[in-house]
Short mmCIF file of C-alpha atoms and ligand atoms in Angstrom, two decimals:
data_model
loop_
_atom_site.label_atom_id
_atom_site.label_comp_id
_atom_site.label_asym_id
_atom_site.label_seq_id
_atom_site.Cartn_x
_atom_site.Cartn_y
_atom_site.Cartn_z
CA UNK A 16 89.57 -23.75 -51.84
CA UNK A 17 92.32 -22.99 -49.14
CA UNK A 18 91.51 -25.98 -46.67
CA UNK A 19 92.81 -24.69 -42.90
CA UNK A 20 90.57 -27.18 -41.01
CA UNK A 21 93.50 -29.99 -40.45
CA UNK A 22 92.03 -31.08 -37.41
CA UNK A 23 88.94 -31.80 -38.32
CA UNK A 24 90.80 -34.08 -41.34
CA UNK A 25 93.91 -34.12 -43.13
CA UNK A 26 94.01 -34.43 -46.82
CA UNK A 27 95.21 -38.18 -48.13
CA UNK A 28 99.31 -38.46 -48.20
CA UNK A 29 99.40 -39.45 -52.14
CA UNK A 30 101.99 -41.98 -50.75
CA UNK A 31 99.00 -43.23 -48.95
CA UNK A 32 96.41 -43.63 -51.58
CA UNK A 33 99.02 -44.97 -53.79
CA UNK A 34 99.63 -47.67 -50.99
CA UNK A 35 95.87 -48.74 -50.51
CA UNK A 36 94.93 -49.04 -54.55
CA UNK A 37 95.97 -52.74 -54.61
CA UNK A 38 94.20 -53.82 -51.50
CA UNK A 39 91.02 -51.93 -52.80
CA UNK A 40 91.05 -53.25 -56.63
CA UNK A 41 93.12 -56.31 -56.55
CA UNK A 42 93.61 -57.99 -53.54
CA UNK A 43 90.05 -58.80 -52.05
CA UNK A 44 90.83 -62.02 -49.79
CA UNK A 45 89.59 -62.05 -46.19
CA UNK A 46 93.26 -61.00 -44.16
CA UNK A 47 91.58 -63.45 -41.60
CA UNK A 48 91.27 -66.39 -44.20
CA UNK A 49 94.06 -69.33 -44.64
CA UNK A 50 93.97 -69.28 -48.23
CA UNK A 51 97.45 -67.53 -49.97
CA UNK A 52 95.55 -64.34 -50.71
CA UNK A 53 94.60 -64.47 -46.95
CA UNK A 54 98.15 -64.30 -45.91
CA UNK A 55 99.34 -61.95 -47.95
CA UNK A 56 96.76 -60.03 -47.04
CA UNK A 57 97.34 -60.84 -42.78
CA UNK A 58 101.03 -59.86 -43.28
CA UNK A 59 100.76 -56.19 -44.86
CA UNK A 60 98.48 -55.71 -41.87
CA UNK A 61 101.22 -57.03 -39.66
CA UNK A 62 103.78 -54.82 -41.49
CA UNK A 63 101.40 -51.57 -40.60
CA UNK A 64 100.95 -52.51 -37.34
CA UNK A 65 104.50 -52.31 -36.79
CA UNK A 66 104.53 -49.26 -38.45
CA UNK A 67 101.87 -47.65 -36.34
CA UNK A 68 103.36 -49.18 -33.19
CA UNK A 69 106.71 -47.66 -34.23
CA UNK A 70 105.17 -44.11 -34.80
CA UNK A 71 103.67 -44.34 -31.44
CA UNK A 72 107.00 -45.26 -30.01
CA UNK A 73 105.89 -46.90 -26.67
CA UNK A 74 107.12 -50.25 -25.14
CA UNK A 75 105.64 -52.93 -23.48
CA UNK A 76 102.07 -52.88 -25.69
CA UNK A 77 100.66 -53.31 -28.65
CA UNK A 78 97.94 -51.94 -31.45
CA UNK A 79 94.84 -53.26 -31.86
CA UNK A 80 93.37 -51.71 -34.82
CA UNK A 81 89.60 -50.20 -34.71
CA UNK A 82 87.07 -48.98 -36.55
CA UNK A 83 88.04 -45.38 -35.25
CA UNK A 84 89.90 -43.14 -32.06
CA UNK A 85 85.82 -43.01 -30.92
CA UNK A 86 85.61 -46.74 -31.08
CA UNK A 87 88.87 -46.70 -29.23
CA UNK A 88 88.22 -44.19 -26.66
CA UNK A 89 84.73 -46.27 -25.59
CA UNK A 90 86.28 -49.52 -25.87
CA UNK A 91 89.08 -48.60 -23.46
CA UNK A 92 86.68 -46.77 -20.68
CA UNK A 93 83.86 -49.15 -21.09
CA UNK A 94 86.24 -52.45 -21.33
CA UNK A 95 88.66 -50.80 -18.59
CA UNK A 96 85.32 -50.40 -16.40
CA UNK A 97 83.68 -53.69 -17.44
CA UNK A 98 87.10 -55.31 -16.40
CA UNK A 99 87.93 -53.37 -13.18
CA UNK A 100 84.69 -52.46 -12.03
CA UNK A 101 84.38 -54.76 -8.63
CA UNK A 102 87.58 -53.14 -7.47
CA UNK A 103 87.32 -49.29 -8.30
CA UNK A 104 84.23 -47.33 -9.57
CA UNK A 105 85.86 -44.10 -10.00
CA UNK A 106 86.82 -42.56 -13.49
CA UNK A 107 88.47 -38.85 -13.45
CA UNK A 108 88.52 -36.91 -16.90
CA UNK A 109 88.74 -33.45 -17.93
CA UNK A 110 86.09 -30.74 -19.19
CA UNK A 111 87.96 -29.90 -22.18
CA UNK A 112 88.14 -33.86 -23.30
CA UNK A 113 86.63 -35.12 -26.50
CA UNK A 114 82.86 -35.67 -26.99
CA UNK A 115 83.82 -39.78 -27.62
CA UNK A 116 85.35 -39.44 -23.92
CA UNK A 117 83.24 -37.45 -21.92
CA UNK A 118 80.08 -38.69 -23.54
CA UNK A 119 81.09 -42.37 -22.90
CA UNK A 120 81.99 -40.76 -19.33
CA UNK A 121 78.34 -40.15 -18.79
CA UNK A 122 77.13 -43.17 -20.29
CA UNK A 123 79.15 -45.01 -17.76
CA UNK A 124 78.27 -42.93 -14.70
CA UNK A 125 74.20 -43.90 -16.04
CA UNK A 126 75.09 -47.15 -15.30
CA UNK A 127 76.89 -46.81 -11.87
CA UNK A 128 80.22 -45.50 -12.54
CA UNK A 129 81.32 -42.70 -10.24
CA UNK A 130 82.95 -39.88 -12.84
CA UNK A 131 84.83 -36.68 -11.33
CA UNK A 132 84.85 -34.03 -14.04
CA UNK A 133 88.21 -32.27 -13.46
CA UNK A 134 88.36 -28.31 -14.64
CA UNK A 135 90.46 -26.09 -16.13
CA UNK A 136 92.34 -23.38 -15.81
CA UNK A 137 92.05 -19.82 -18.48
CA UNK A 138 94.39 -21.36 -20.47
CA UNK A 139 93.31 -24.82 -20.98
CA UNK A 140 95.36 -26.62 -18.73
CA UNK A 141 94.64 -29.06 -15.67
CA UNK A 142 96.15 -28.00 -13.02
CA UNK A 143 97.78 -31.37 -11.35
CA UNK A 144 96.68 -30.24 -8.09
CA UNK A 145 93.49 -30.67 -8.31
CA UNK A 146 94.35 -34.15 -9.80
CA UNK A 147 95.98 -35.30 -6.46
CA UNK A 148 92.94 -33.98 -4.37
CA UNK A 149 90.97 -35.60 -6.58
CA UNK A 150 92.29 -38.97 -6.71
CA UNK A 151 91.76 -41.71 -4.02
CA UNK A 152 92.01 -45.62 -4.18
CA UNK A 153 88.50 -46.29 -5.68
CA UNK A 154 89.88 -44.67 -9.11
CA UNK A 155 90.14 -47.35 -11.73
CA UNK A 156 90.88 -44.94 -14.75
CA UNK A 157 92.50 -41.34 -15.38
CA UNK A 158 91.54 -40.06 -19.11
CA UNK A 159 93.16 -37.16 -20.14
CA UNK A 160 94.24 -36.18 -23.72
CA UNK A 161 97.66 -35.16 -24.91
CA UNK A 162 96.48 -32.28 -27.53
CA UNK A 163 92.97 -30.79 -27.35
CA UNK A 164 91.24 -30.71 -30.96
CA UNK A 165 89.46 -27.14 -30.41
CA UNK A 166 92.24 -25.04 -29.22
CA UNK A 167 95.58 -27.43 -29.34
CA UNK A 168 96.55 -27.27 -25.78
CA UNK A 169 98.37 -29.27 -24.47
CA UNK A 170 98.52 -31.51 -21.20
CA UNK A 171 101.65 -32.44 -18.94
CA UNK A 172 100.21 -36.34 -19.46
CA UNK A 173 103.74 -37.98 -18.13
CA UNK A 174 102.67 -36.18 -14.83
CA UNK A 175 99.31 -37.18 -14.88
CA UNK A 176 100.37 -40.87 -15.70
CA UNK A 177 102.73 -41.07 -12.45
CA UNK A 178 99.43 -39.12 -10.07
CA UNK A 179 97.35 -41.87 -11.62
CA UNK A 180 99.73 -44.87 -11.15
CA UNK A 181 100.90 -43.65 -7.47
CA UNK A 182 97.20 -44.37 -6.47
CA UNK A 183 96.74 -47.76 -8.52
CA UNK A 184 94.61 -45.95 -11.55
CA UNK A 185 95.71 -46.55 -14.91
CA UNK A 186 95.74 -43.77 -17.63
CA UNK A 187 93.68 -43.39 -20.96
CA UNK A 188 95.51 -40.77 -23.26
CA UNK A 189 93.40 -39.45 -26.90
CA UNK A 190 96.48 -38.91 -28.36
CA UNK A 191 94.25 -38.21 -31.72
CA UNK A 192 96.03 -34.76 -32.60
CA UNK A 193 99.02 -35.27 -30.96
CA UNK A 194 99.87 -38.42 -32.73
CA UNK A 195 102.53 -37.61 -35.64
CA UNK A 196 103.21 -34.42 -34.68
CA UNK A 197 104.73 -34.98 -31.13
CA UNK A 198 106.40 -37.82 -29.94
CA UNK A 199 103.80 -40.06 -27.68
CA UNK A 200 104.35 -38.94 -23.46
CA UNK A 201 105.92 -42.05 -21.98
CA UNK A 202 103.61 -43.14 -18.87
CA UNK A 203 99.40 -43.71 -20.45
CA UNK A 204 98.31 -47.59 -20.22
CA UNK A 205 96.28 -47.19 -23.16
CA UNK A 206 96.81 -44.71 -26.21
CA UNK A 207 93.88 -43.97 -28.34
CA UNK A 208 95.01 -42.46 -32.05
CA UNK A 209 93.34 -42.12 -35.76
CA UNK A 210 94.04 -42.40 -39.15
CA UNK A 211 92.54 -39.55 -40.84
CA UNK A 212 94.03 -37.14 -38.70
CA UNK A 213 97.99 -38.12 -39.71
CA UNK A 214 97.15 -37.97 -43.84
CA UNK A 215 95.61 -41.44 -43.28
CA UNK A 216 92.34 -42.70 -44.59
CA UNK A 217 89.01 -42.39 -42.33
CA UNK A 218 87.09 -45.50 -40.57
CA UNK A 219 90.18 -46.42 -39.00
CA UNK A 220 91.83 -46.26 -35.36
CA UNK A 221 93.75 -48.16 -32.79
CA UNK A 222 94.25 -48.38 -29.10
CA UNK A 223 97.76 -49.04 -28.05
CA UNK A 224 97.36 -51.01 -25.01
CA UNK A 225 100.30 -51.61 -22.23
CA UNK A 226 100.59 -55.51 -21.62
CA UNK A 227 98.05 -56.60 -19.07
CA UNK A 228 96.02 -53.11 -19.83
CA UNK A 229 93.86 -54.94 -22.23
CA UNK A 230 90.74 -53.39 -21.68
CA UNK A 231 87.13 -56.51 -21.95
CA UNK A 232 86.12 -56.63 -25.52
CA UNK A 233 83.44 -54.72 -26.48
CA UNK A 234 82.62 -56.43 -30.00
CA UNK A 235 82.30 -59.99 -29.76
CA UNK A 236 82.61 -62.33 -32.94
CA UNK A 237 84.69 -63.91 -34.89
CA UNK A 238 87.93 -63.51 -32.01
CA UNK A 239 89.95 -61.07 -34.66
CA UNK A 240 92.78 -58.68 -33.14
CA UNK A 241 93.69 -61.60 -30.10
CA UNK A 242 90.17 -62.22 -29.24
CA UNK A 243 89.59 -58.06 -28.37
CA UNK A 244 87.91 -56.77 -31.28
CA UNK A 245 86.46 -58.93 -33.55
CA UNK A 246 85.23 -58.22 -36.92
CA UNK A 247 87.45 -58.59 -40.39
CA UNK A 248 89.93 -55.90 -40.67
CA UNK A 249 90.48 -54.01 -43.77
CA UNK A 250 94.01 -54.44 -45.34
CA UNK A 251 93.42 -51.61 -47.33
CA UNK A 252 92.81 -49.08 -44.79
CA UNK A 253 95.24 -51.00 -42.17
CA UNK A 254 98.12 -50.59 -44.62
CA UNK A 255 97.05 -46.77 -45.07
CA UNK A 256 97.39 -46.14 -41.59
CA UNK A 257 100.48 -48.03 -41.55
CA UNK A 258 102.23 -46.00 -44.52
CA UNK A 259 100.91 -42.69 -43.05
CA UNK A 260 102.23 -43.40 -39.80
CA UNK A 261 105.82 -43.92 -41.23
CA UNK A 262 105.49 -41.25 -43.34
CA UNK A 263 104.57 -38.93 -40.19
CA UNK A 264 107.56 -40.55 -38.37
CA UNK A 265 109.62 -39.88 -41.06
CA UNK A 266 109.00 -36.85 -41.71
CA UNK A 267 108.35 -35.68 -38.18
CA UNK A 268 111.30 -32.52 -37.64
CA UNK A 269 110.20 -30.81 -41.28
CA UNK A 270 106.65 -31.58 -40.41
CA UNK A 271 107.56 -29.54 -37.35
CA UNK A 272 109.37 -27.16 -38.86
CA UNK A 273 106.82 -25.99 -41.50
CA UNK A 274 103.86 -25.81 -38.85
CA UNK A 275 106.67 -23.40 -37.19
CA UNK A 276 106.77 -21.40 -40.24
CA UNK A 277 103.27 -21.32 -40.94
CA UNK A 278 102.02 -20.22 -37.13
CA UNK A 279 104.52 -17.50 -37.80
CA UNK A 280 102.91 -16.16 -41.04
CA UNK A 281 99.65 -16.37 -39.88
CA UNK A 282 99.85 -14.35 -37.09
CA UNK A 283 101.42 -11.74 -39.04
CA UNK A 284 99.03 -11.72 -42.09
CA UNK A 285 96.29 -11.90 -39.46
CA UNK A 286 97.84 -8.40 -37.59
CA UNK A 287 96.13 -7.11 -34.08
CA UNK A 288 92.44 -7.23 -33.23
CA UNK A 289 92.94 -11.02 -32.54
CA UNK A 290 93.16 -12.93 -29.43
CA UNK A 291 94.52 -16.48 -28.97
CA UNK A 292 92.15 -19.13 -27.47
CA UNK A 293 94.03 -21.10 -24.82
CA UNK A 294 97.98 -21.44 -23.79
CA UNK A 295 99.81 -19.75 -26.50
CA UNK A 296 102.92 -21.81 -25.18
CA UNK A 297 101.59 -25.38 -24.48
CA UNK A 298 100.26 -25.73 -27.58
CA UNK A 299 100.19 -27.70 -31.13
CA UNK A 300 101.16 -24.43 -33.41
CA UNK A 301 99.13 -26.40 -36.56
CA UNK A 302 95.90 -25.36 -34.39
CA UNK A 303 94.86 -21.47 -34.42
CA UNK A 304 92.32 -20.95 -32.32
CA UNK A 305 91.23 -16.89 -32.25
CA UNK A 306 88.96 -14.52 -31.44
CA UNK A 307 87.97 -10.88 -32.02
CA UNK A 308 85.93 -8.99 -30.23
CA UNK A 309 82.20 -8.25 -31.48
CA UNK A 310 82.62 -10.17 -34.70
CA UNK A 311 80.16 -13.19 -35.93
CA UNK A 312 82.23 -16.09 -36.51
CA UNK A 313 79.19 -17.61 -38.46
CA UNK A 314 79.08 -14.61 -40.93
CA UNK A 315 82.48 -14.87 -41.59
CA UNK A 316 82.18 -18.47 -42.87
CA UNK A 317 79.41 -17.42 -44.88
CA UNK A 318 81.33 -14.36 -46.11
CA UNK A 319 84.06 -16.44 -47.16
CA UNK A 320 83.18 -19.81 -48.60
CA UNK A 321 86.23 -20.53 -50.43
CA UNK A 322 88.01 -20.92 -47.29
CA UNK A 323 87.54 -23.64 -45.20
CA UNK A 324 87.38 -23.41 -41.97
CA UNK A 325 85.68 -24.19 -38.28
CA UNK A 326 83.68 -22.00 -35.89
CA UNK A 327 85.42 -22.00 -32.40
CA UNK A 328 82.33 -21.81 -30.72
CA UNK A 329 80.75 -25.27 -32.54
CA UNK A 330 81.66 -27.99 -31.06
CA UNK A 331 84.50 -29.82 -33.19
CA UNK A 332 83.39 -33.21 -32.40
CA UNK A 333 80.39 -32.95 -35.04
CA UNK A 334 77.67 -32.89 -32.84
CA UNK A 335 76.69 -29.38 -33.51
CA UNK A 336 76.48 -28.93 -30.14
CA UNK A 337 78.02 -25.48 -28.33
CA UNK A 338 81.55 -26.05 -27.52
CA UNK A 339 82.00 -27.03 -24.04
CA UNK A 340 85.99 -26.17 -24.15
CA UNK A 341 85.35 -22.61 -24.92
CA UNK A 342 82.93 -22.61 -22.31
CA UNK A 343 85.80 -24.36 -20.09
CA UNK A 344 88.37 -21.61 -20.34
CA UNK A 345 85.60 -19.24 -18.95
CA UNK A 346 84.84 -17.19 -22.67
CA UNK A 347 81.09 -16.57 -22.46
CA UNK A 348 78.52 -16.80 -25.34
CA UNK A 349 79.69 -13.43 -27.23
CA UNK A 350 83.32 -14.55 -26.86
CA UNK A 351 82.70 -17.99 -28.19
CA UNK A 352 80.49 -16.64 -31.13
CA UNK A 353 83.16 -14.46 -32.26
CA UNK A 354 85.76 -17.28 -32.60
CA UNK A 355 87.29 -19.42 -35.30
CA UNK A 356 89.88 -22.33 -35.70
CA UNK A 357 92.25 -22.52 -38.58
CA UNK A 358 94.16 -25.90 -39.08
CA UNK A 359 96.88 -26.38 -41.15
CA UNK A 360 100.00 -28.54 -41.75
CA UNK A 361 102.09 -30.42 -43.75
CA UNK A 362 100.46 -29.91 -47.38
CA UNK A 363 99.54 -26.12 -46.66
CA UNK A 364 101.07 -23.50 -48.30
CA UNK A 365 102.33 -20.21 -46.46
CA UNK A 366 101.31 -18.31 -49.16
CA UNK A 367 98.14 -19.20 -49.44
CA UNK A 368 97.49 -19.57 -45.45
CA UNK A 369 99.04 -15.94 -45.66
CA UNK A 370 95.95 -14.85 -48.06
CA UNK A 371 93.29 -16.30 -46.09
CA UNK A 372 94.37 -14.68 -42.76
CA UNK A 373 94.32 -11.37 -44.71
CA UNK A 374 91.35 -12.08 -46.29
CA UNK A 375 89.83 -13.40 -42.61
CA UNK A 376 90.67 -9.37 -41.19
CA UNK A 377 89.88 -8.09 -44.15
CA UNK A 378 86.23 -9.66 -43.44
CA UNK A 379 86.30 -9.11 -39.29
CA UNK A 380 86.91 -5.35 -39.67
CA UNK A 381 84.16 -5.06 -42.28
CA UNK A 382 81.58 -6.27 -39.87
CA UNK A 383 83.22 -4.13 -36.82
CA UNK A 384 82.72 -1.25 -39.51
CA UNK A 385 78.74 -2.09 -40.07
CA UNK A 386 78.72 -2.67 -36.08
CA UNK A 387 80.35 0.73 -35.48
N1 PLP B 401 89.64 -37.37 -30.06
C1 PLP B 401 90.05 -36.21 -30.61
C2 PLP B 401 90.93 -35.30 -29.82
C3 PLP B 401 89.66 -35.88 -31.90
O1 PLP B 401 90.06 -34.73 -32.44
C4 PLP B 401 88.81 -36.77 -32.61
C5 PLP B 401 88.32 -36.42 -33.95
O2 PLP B 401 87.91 -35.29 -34.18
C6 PLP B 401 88.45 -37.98 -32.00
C7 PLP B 401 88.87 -38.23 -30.72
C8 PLP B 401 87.62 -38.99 -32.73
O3 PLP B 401 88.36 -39.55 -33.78
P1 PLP B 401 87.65 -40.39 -34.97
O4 PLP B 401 87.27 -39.38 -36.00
O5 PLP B 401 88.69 -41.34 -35.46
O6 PLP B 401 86.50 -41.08 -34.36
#
């Protein structure tokens, strides 16, 4: 199997799994419990979440560790709204956001919440125009994320952050596939990032959340994480997260370097007939999202089942649902049915992401010949 869908997941860092094994056979206390076991266990989750919180690089906040970036992103607009609500009502987001974002976004505006639904342009980008018409002093929140998961573009979120604090809002950034691969935007109150998507295990998250950002709790319990998300953390996945965010900091400028190499020798196996999805410029190069005219992205998964890959015109969150980013760079139906993502990074090979793309024409101008 040639795996090019990085960001749906990552594969496990070994360094990773080889971290977690004690915490999942051996050590078993509660982290949260005052017996020895219970310390040791409470400091290797204080030693990732300096980790993590180094990775991110921000000052003037801390992690709080979650279940996921989904649990994140709805903690911080629900708990941001819950908190701030009797002052401002407003939330502005983008079309292109994540499904954990601009589902949450409705669920709020159910319940009273005004929420402005900011578009953009061709190639995936907010123009920060519209964000200064749009804001006003009722806005409470400004959620915008730093790389988009279906076609890697990326936002100017510094900028946004100074719009949004000039007129008293405080900013939400899903720094999901940015994290570990660019270094954080100085400026967002509250940073939403996952494991699984930095060589980390899945079922955990955090929200990085700027002193006096703290958004209301949304799980109540047993007061874990400062009283803002209860429930017992797991050391096993905490200290995963915290050994793949080191190892993503560490490793950050050959990380960099290979995606580099790889974008290069992808678009060359691939040849013409292709057309990039979104800013070719502003853009995560591990994310290749293409299209070719007349094709059917669904055959070609079906044609080619030993490479795994993502239909552009699915929605990447999981929900099976069209994809409403396609849709937001103005590609209609046909266009988004003939597109495809291919993720790859640090553990991919270019000679095998080489193959694939060849294999991936190969495929496309077999159909255009049936078609012709
Ligand atoms: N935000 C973005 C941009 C993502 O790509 C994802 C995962 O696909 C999420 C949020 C949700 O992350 P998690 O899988 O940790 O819930």
């Amino acid at each position: 199997m040639i795996y090019l869908d990085y960001q749906a997941s990552t594969p496990v860092a070994p360094e990773v799994a080889r971290a977690m094994q004690p915490w999942i056979e051996d050590k078993f206390a509660n982290p949260h419990s005052p017996s020895r076991g219970g310390h040791e266990a409470d400091a290797a989750i204080e030693v990732a979440r300096k980790q993590v919180e180094s990775a991110i690089g921000l000052k003037g906040g801390s992690v709080a560790f979650t279940g996921s970036a989904t649990e994140a992103l709805n903690w911080a607009l629900k708990g941001t709204a819950e908190k701030g609500r009797d002052r401002r009502n407003r939330i502005i987001t983008v079309a292109t956001e994540h499904a954990a974002v601009l589902d949450t976004c409705e669920w709020l505006s159910e319940r009273g919440l005004e929420v402005t639904i900011l578009p953009v342009a061709a190639d995936g980008r907010l123009d920060l125009d519209k964000l200064a018409e749009a804001l006003d002093d009722r806005v409470l929140l400004v959620a915008v994320m730093m790389v988009n998961n279906e076609i890697g573009v990326t936002q100017p979120i510094s900028a946004i952050a100074q719009l949004a604090h000039e007129n008293g809002a405080a900013m939400l950034c899903d720094a999901v596939q940015a994290f570990g691969r660019f270094d954080i935007c100085e400026g967002p109150d509250l940073v939403a990032i996952s494991a699984h998507k930095i060589h980390g295990p899945k079922g955990i998250g955090a929200l990085w959340m700027r002193r006096g950002h703290e958004p209301a709790p949304l799980i109540h319990g047993g007061g874990q994480e400062r009283g803002l998300r209860s429930g017992t953390l797991s050391p096993a996945l905490c200290v995963g997260f915290g050994v793949a965010a080191k190892l993503a900091q560490e490793r950050c400028t050959r990380d960099h370097d290979h995606v580099q190499k790889l974008w290069r020798a992808a678009q060359e196996a691939l040849g013409s007939g292709w057309i990039i999805n979104g800013s070719v410029h502003h853009r995560y190069h591990g994310n290749l999202n293409i299209r070719r005219e007349g094709i059917d992205a669904t055959r070609l998964i079906a044609d080619l089942r030993d490479i795994a890959f993502s239909l552009g015109s699915a929605c990447a969150s999981g929900s099976g649902r069209p994809s409403h980013v396609l849709k937001a760079i103005g590609l209609d139906y046909r266009e988004a049915r003939s597109s495809i993502r291919l993720g790859f990074g640090r553990y991919t090979a270019e000679q095998e992401l080489a193959e694939a793309c060849q294999r991936l024409t190969r495929a496309a101008v077999e159909q255009e010949k049936l078609h012709a």
